[in-house]
PDB file of C-alpha atoms in Angstrom:
ATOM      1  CA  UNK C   6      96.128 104.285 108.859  1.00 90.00           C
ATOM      2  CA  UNK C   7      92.702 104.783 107.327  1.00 94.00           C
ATOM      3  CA  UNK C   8      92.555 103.888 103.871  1.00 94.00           C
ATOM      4  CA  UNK C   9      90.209 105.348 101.185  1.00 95.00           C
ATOM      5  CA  UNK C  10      87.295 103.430 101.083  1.00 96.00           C
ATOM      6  CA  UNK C  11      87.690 102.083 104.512  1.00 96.00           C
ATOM      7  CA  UNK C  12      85.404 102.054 107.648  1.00 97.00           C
ATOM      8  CA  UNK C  13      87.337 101.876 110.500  1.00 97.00           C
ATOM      9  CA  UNK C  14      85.619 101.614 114.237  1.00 96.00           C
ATOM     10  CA  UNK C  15      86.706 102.963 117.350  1.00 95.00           C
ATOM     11  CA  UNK C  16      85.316 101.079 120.679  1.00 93.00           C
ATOM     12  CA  UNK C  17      86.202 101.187 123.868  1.00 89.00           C
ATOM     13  CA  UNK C  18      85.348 101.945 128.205  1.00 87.00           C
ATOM     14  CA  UNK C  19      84.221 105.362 128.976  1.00 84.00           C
ATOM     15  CA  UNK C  20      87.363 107.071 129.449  1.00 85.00           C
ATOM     16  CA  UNK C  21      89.288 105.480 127.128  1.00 86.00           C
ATOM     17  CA  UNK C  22      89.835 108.212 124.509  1.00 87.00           C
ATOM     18  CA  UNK C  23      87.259 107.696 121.859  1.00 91.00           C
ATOM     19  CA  UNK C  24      85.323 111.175 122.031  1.00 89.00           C
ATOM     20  CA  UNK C  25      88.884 112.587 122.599  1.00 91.00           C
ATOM     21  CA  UNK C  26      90.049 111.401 119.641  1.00 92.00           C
ATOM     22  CA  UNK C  27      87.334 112.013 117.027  1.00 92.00           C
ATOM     23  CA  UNK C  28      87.522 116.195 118.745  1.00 90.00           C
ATOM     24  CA  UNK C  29      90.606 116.230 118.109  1.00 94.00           C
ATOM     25  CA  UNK C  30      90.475 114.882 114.567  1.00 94.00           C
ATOM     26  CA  UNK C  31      87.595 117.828 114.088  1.00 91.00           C
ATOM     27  CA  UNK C  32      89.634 120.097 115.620  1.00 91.00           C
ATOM     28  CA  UNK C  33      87.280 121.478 118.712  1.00 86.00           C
ATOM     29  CA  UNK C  34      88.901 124.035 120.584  1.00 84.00           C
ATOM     30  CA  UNK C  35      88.817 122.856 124.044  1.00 85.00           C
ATOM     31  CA  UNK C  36      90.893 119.810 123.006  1.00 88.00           C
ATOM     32  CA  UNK C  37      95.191 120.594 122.731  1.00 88.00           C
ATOM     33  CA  UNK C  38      97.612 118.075 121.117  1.00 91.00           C
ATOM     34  CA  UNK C  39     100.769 117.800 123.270  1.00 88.00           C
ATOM     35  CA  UNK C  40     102.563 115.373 120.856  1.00 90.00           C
ATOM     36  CA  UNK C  41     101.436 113.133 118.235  1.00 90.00           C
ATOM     37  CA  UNK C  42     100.802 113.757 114.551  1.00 93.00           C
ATOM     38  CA  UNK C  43      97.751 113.111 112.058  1.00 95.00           C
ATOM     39  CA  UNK C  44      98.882 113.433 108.187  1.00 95.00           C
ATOM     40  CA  UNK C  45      95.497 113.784 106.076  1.00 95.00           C
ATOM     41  CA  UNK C  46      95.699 113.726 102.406  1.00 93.00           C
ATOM     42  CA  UNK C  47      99.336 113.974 102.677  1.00 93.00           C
ATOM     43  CA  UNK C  48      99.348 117.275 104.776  1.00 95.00           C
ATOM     44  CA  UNK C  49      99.425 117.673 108.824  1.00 96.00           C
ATOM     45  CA  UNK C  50      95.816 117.883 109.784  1.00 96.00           C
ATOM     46  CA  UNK C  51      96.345 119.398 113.387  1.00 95.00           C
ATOM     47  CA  UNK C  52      98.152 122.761 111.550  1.00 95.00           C
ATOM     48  CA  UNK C  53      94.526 123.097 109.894  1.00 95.00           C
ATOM     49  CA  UNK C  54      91.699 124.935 111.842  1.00 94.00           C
ATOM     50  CA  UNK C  55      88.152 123.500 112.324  1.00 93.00           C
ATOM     51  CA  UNK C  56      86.880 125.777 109.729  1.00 92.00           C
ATOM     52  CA  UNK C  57      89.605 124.926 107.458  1.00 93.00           C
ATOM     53  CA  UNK C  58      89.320 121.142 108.042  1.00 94.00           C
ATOM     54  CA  UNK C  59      85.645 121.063 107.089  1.00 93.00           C
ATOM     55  CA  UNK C  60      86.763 122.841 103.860  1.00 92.00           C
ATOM     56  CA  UNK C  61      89.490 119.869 103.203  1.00 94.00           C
ATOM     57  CA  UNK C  62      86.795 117.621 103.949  1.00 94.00           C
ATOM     58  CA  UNK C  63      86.837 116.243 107.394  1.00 96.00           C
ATOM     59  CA  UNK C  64      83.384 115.725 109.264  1.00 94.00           C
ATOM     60  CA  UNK C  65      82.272 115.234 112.578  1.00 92.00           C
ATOM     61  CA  UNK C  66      78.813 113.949 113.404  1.00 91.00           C
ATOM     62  CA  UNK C  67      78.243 114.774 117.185  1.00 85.00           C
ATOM     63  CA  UNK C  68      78.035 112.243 120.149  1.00 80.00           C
ATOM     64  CA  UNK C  69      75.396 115.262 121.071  1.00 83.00           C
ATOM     65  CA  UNK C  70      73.807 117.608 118.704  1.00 87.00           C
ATOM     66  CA  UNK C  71      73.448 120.731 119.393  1.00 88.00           C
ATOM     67  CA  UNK C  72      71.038 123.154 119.174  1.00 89.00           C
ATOM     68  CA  UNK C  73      70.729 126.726 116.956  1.00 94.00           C
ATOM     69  CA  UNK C  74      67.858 128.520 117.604  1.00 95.00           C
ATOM     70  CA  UNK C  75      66.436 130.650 114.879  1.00 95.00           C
ATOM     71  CA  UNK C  76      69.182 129.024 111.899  1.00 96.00           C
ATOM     72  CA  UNK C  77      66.885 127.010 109.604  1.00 96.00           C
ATOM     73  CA  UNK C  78      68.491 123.698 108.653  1.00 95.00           C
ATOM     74  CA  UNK C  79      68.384 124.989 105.097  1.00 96.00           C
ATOM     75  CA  UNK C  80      70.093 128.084 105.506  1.00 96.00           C
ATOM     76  CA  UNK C  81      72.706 126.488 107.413  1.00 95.00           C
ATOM     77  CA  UNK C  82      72.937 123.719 105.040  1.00 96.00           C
ATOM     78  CA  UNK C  83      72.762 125.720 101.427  1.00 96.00           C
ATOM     79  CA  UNK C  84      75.663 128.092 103.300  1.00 95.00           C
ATOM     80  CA  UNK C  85      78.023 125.004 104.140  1.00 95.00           C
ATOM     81  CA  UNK C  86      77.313 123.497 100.749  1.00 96.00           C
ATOM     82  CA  UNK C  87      78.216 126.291  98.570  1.00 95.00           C
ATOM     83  CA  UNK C  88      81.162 127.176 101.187  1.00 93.00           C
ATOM     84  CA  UNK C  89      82.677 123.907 100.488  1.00 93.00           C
ATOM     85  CA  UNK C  90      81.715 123.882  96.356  1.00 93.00           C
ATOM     86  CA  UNK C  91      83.607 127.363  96.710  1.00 93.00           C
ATOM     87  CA  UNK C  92      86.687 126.177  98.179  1.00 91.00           C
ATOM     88  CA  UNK C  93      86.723 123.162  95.683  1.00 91.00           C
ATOM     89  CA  UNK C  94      86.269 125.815  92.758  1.00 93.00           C
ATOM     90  CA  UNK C  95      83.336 125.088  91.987  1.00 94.00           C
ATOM     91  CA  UNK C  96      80.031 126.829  90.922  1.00 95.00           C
ATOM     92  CA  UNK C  97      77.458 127.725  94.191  1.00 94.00           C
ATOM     93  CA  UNK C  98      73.884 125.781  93.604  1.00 94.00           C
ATOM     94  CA  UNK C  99      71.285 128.150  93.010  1.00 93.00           C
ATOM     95  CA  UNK C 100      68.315 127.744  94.435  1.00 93.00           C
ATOM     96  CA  UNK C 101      66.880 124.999  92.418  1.00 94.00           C
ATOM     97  CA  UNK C 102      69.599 122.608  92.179  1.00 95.00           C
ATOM     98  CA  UNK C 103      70.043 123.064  95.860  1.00 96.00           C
ATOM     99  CA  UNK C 104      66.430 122.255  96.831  1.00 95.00           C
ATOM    100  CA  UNK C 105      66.617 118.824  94.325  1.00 95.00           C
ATOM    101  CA  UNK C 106      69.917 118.122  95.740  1.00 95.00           C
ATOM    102  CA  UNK C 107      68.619 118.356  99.659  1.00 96.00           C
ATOM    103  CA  UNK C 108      65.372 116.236  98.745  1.00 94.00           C
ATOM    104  CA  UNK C 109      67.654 113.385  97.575  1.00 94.00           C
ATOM    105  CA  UNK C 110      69.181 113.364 100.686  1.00 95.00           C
ATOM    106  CA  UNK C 111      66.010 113.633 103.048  1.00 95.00           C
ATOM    107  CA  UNK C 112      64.764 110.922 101.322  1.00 92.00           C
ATOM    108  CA  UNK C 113      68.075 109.065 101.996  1.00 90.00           C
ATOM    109  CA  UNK C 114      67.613 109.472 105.977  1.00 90.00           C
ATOM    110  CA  UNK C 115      63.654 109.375 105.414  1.00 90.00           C
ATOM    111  CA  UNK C 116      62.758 112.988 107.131  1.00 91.00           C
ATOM    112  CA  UNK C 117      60.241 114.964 105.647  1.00 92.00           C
ATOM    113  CA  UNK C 118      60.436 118.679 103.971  1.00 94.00           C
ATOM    114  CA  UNK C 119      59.237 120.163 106.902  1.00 93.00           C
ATOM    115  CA  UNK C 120      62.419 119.331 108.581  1.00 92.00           C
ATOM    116  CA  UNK C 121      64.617 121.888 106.775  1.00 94.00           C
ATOM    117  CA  UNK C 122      62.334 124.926 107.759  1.00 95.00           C
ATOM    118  CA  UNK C 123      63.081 123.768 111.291  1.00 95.00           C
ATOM    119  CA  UNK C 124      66.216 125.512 113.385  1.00 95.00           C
ATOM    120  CA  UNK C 125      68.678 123.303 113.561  1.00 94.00           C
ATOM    121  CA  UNK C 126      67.634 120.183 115.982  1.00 93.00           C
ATOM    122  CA  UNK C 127      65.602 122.480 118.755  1.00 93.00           C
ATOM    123  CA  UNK C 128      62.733 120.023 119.336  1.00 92.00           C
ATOM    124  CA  UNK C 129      64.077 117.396 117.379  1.00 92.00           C
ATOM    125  CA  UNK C 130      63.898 113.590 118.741  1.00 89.00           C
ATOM    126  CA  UNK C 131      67.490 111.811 119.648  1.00 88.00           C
ATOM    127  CA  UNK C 132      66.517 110.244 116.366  1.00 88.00           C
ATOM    128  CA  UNK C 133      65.746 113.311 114.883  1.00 91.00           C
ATOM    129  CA  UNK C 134      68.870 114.870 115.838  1.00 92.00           C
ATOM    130  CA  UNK C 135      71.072 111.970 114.259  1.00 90.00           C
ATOM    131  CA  UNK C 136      69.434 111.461 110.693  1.00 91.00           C
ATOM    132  CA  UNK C 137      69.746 115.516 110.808  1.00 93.00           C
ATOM    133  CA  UNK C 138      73.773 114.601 110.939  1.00 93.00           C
ATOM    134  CA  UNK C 139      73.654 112.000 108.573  1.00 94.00           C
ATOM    135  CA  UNK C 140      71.717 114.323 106.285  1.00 95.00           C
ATOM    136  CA  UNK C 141      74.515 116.880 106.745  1.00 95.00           C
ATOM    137  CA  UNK C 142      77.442 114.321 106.040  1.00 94.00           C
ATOM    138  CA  UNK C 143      75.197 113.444 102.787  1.00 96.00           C
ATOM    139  CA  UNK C 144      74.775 116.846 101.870  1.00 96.00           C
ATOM    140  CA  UNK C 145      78.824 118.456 102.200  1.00 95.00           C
ATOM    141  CA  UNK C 146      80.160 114.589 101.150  1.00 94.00           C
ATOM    142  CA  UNK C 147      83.469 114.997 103.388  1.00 95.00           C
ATOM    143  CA  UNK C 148      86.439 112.337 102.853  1.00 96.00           C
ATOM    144  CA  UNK C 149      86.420 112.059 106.071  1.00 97.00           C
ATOM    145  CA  UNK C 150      83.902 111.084 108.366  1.00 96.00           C
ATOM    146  CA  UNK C 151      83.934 110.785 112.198  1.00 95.00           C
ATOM    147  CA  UNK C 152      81.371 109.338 113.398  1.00 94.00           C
ATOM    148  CA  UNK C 153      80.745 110.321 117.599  1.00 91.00           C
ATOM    149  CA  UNK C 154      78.944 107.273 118.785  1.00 89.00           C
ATOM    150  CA  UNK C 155      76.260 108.110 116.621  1.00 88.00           C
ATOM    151  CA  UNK C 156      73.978 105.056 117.330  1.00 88.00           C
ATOM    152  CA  UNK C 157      73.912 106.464 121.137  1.00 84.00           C
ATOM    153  CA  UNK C 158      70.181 107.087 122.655  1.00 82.00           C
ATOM    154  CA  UNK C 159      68.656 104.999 119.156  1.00 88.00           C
ATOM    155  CA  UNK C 160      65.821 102.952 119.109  1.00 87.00           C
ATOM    156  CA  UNK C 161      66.126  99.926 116.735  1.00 90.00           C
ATOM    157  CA  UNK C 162      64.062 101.604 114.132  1.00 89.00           C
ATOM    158  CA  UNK C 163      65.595 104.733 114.127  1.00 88.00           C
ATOM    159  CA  UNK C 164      69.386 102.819 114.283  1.00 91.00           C
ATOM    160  CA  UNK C 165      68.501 101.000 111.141  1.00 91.00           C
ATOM    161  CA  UNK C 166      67.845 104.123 109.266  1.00 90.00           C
ATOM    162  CA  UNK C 167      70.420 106.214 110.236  1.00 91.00           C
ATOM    163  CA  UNK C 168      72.613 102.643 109.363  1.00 92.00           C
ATOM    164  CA  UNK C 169      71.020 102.691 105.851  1.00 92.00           C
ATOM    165  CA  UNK C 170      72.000 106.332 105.519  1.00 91.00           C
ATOM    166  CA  UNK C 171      75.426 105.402 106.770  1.00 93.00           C
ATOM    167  CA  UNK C 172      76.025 102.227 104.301  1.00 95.00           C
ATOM    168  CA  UNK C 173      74.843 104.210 101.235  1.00 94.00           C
ATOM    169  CA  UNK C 174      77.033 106.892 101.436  1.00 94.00           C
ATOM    170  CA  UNK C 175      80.309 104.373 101.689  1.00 95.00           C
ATOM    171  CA  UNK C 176      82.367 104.875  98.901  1.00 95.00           C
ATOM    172  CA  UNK C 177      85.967 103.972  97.281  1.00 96.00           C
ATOM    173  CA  UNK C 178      86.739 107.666  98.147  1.00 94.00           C
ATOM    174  CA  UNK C 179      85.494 108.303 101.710  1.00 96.00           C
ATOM    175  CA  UNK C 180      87.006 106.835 104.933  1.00 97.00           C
ATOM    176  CA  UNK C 181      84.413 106.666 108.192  1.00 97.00           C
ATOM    177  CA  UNK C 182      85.783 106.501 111.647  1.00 96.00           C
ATOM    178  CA  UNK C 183      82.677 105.095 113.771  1.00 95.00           C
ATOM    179  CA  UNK C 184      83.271 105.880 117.535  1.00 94.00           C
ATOM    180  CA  UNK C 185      80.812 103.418 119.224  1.00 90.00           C
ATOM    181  CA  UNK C 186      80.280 101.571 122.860  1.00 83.00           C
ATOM    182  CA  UNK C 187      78.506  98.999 121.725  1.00 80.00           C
ATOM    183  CA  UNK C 188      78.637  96.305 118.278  1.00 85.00           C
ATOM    184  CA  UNK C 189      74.891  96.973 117.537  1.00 87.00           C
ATOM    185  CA  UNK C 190      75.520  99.745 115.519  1.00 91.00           C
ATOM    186  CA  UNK C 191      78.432  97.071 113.314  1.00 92.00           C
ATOM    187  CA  UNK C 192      75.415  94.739 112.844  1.00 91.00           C
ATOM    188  CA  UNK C 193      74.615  96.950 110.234  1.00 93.00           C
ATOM    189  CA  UNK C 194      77.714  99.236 109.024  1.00 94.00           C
ATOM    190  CA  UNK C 195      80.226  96.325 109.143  1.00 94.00           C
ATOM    191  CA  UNK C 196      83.905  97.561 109.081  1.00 96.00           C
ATOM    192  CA  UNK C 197      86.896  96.591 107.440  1.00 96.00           C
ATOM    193  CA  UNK C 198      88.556  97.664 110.886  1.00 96.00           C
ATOM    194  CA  UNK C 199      88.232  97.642 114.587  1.00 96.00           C
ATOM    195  CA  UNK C 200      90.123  99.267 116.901  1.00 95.00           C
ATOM    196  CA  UNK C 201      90.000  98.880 121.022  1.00 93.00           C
ATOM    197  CA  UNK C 202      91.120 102.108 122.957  1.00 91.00           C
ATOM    198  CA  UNK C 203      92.500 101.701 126.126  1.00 86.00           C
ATOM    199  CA  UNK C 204      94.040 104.459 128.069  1.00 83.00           C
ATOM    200  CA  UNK C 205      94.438 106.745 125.444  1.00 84.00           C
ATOM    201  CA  UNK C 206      95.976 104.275 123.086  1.00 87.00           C
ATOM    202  CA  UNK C 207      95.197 101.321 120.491  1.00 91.00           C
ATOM    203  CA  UNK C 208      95.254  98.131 122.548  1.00 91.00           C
ATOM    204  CA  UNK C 209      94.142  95.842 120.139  1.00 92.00           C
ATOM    205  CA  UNK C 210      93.450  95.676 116.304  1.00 94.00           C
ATOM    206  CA  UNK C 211      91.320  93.165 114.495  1.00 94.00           C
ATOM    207  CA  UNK C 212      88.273  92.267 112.077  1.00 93.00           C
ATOM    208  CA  UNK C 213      84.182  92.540 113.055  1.00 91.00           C
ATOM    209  CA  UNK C 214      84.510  89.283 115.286  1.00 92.00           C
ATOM    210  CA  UNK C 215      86.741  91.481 117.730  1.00 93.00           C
ATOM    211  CA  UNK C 216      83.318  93.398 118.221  1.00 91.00           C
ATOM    212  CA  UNK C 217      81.448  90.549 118.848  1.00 91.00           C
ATOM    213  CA  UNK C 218      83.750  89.008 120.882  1.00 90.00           C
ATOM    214  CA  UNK C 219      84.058  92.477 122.889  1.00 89.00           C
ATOM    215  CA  UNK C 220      79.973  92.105 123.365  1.00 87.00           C
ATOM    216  CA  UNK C 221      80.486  89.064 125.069  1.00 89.00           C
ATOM    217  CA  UNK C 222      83.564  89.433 127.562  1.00 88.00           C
ATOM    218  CA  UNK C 223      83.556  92.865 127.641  1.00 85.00           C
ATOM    219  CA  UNK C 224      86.294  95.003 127.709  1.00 82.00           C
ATOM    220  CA  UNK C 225      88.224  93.585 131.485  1.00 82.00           C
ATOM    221  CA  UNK C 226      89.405  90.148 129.089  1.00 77.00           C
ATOM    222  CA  UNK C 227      91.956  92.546 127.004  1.00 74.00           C
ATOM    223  CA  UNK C 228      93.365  94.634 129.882  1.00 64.00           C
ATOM    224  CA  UNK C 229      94.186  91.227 131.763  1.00 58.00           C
ATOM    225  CA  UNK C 230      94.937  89.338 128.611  1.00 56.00           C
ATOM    226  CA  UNK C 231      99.134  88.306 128.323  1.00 34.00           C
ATOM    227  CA  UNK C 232     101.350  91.022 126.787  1.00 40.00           C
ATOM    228  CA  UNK C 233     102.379  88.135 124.434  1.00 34.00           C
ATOM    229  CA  UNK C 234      98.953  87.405 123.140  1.00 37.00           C
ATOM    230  CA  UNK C 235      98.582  88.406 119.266  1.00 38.00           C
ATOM    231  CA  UNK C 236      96.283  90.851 118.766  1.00 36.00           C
ATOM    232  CA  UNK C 237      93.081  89.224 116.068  1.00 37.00           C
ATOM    233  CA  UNK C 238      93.598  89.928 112.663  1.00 37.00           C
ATOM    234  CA  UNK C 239      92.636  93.132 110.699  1.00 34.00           C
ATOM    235  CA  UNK C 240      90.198  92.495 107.858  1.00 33.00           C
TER     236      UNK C 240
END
């Protein structure tokens, strides 16, 4: 379960599940649910469509962004914005409010102006490409956040921004699901959760030392570890 308020991270091999599991929760197409449940804000999220979980509030940032030629990141932003104020019955932002709104937010993931006259990540840098999803996320403010190892392909510089954009957008009301390899990224968003996925499943639960101790026996020290070992404790 994944609290209000809580950051809970996902780590893991390759081929353990992770980018399986934050599709799913998103809702991509390619992806089918053979059994299992997910309840979101009391309701079964998998009976939802992509288009309607984005309107309930559920976010994806992508392990890889794509590209949309010739859709300006301000178009596509002002029309998920006031798709989303819409469904919460609220007023759209005219054109004004919008533009002070999305300045806050550049600044918040330190990207310039230019950026939102731009299609949507053609050209952009892999650092580019990330603070362009953390911009998103701080623009349509979802409840739920899934975060696709979004530190993947970052430089230190550009990790500790798109970190900073990360941290400040924490709050009582939003839970964050960060899908990550390594505990770099938890150096600087430090969870109140950490899950290791093995095989499709949760092997083992605890606090941020389970990262740490994950960065320095790897992964091989819980698949060979006794079935009556106690998993570390959840923080």
């Amino acid at each position: 379960e994944v609290r209000p308020g809580e950051v809970h991270a996902i780590m893991g091999p390759n081929g353990s599940g992770k980018s399986t599991l934050a599709n799913v929760l998103a809702g991509r197409d390619s992806y089918t649910v053979t059994q299992g449940s997910v309840t979101y804000k009391g309701g079964d999220l998998l009976a939802l469509s992509t288009e309607e979980r984005a309107r309930e509030g559920v976010f994806l940032a992508f392990q890889y962004p794509v590209e949309i030629p010739g859709v300006s990141n301000i178009y596509l932003l002002k029309a998920a914005v006031n798709a989303i104020r819409k469904h919460r019955g609220q007023a759209e932002l005219d054109a004004l409010d919008f533009l002070k709104l999305v300045k806050e937010k550049l600044a918040l993931v330190q990207m310039k102006d230019e950026f939102l006259y731009r299609s949507v990540n053609e050209g952009f840098s892999g650092g580019e490409k990330k603070r362009n999803e953390i911009l998103q996320m701080a623009m349509l403010e979802p409840s739920l956040a899934v975060l696709d190892e979004t530190d993947s392909g970052l430089d230190i510089d550009a990790l500790k921004v798109v970190a900073e954009g990360v941290n400040a957008l924490r709050s009582p009301e939003r839970s964050m699901i960060l899908v990550t390899h390594y505990q770099r990224l938890l150096d600087h968003v430090v969870p109140d959760v950490v899950h290791v996925l093995g095989g499709g499943r949760i092997v083992r639960s605890g606090d941020r030392t389970l990262a740490l101790e994950l960065e320095r026996r790897g992964y091989q020290w819980i698949a060979a570890s006794a079935p009556a070992e106690q998993p570390s404790a959840a923080g």
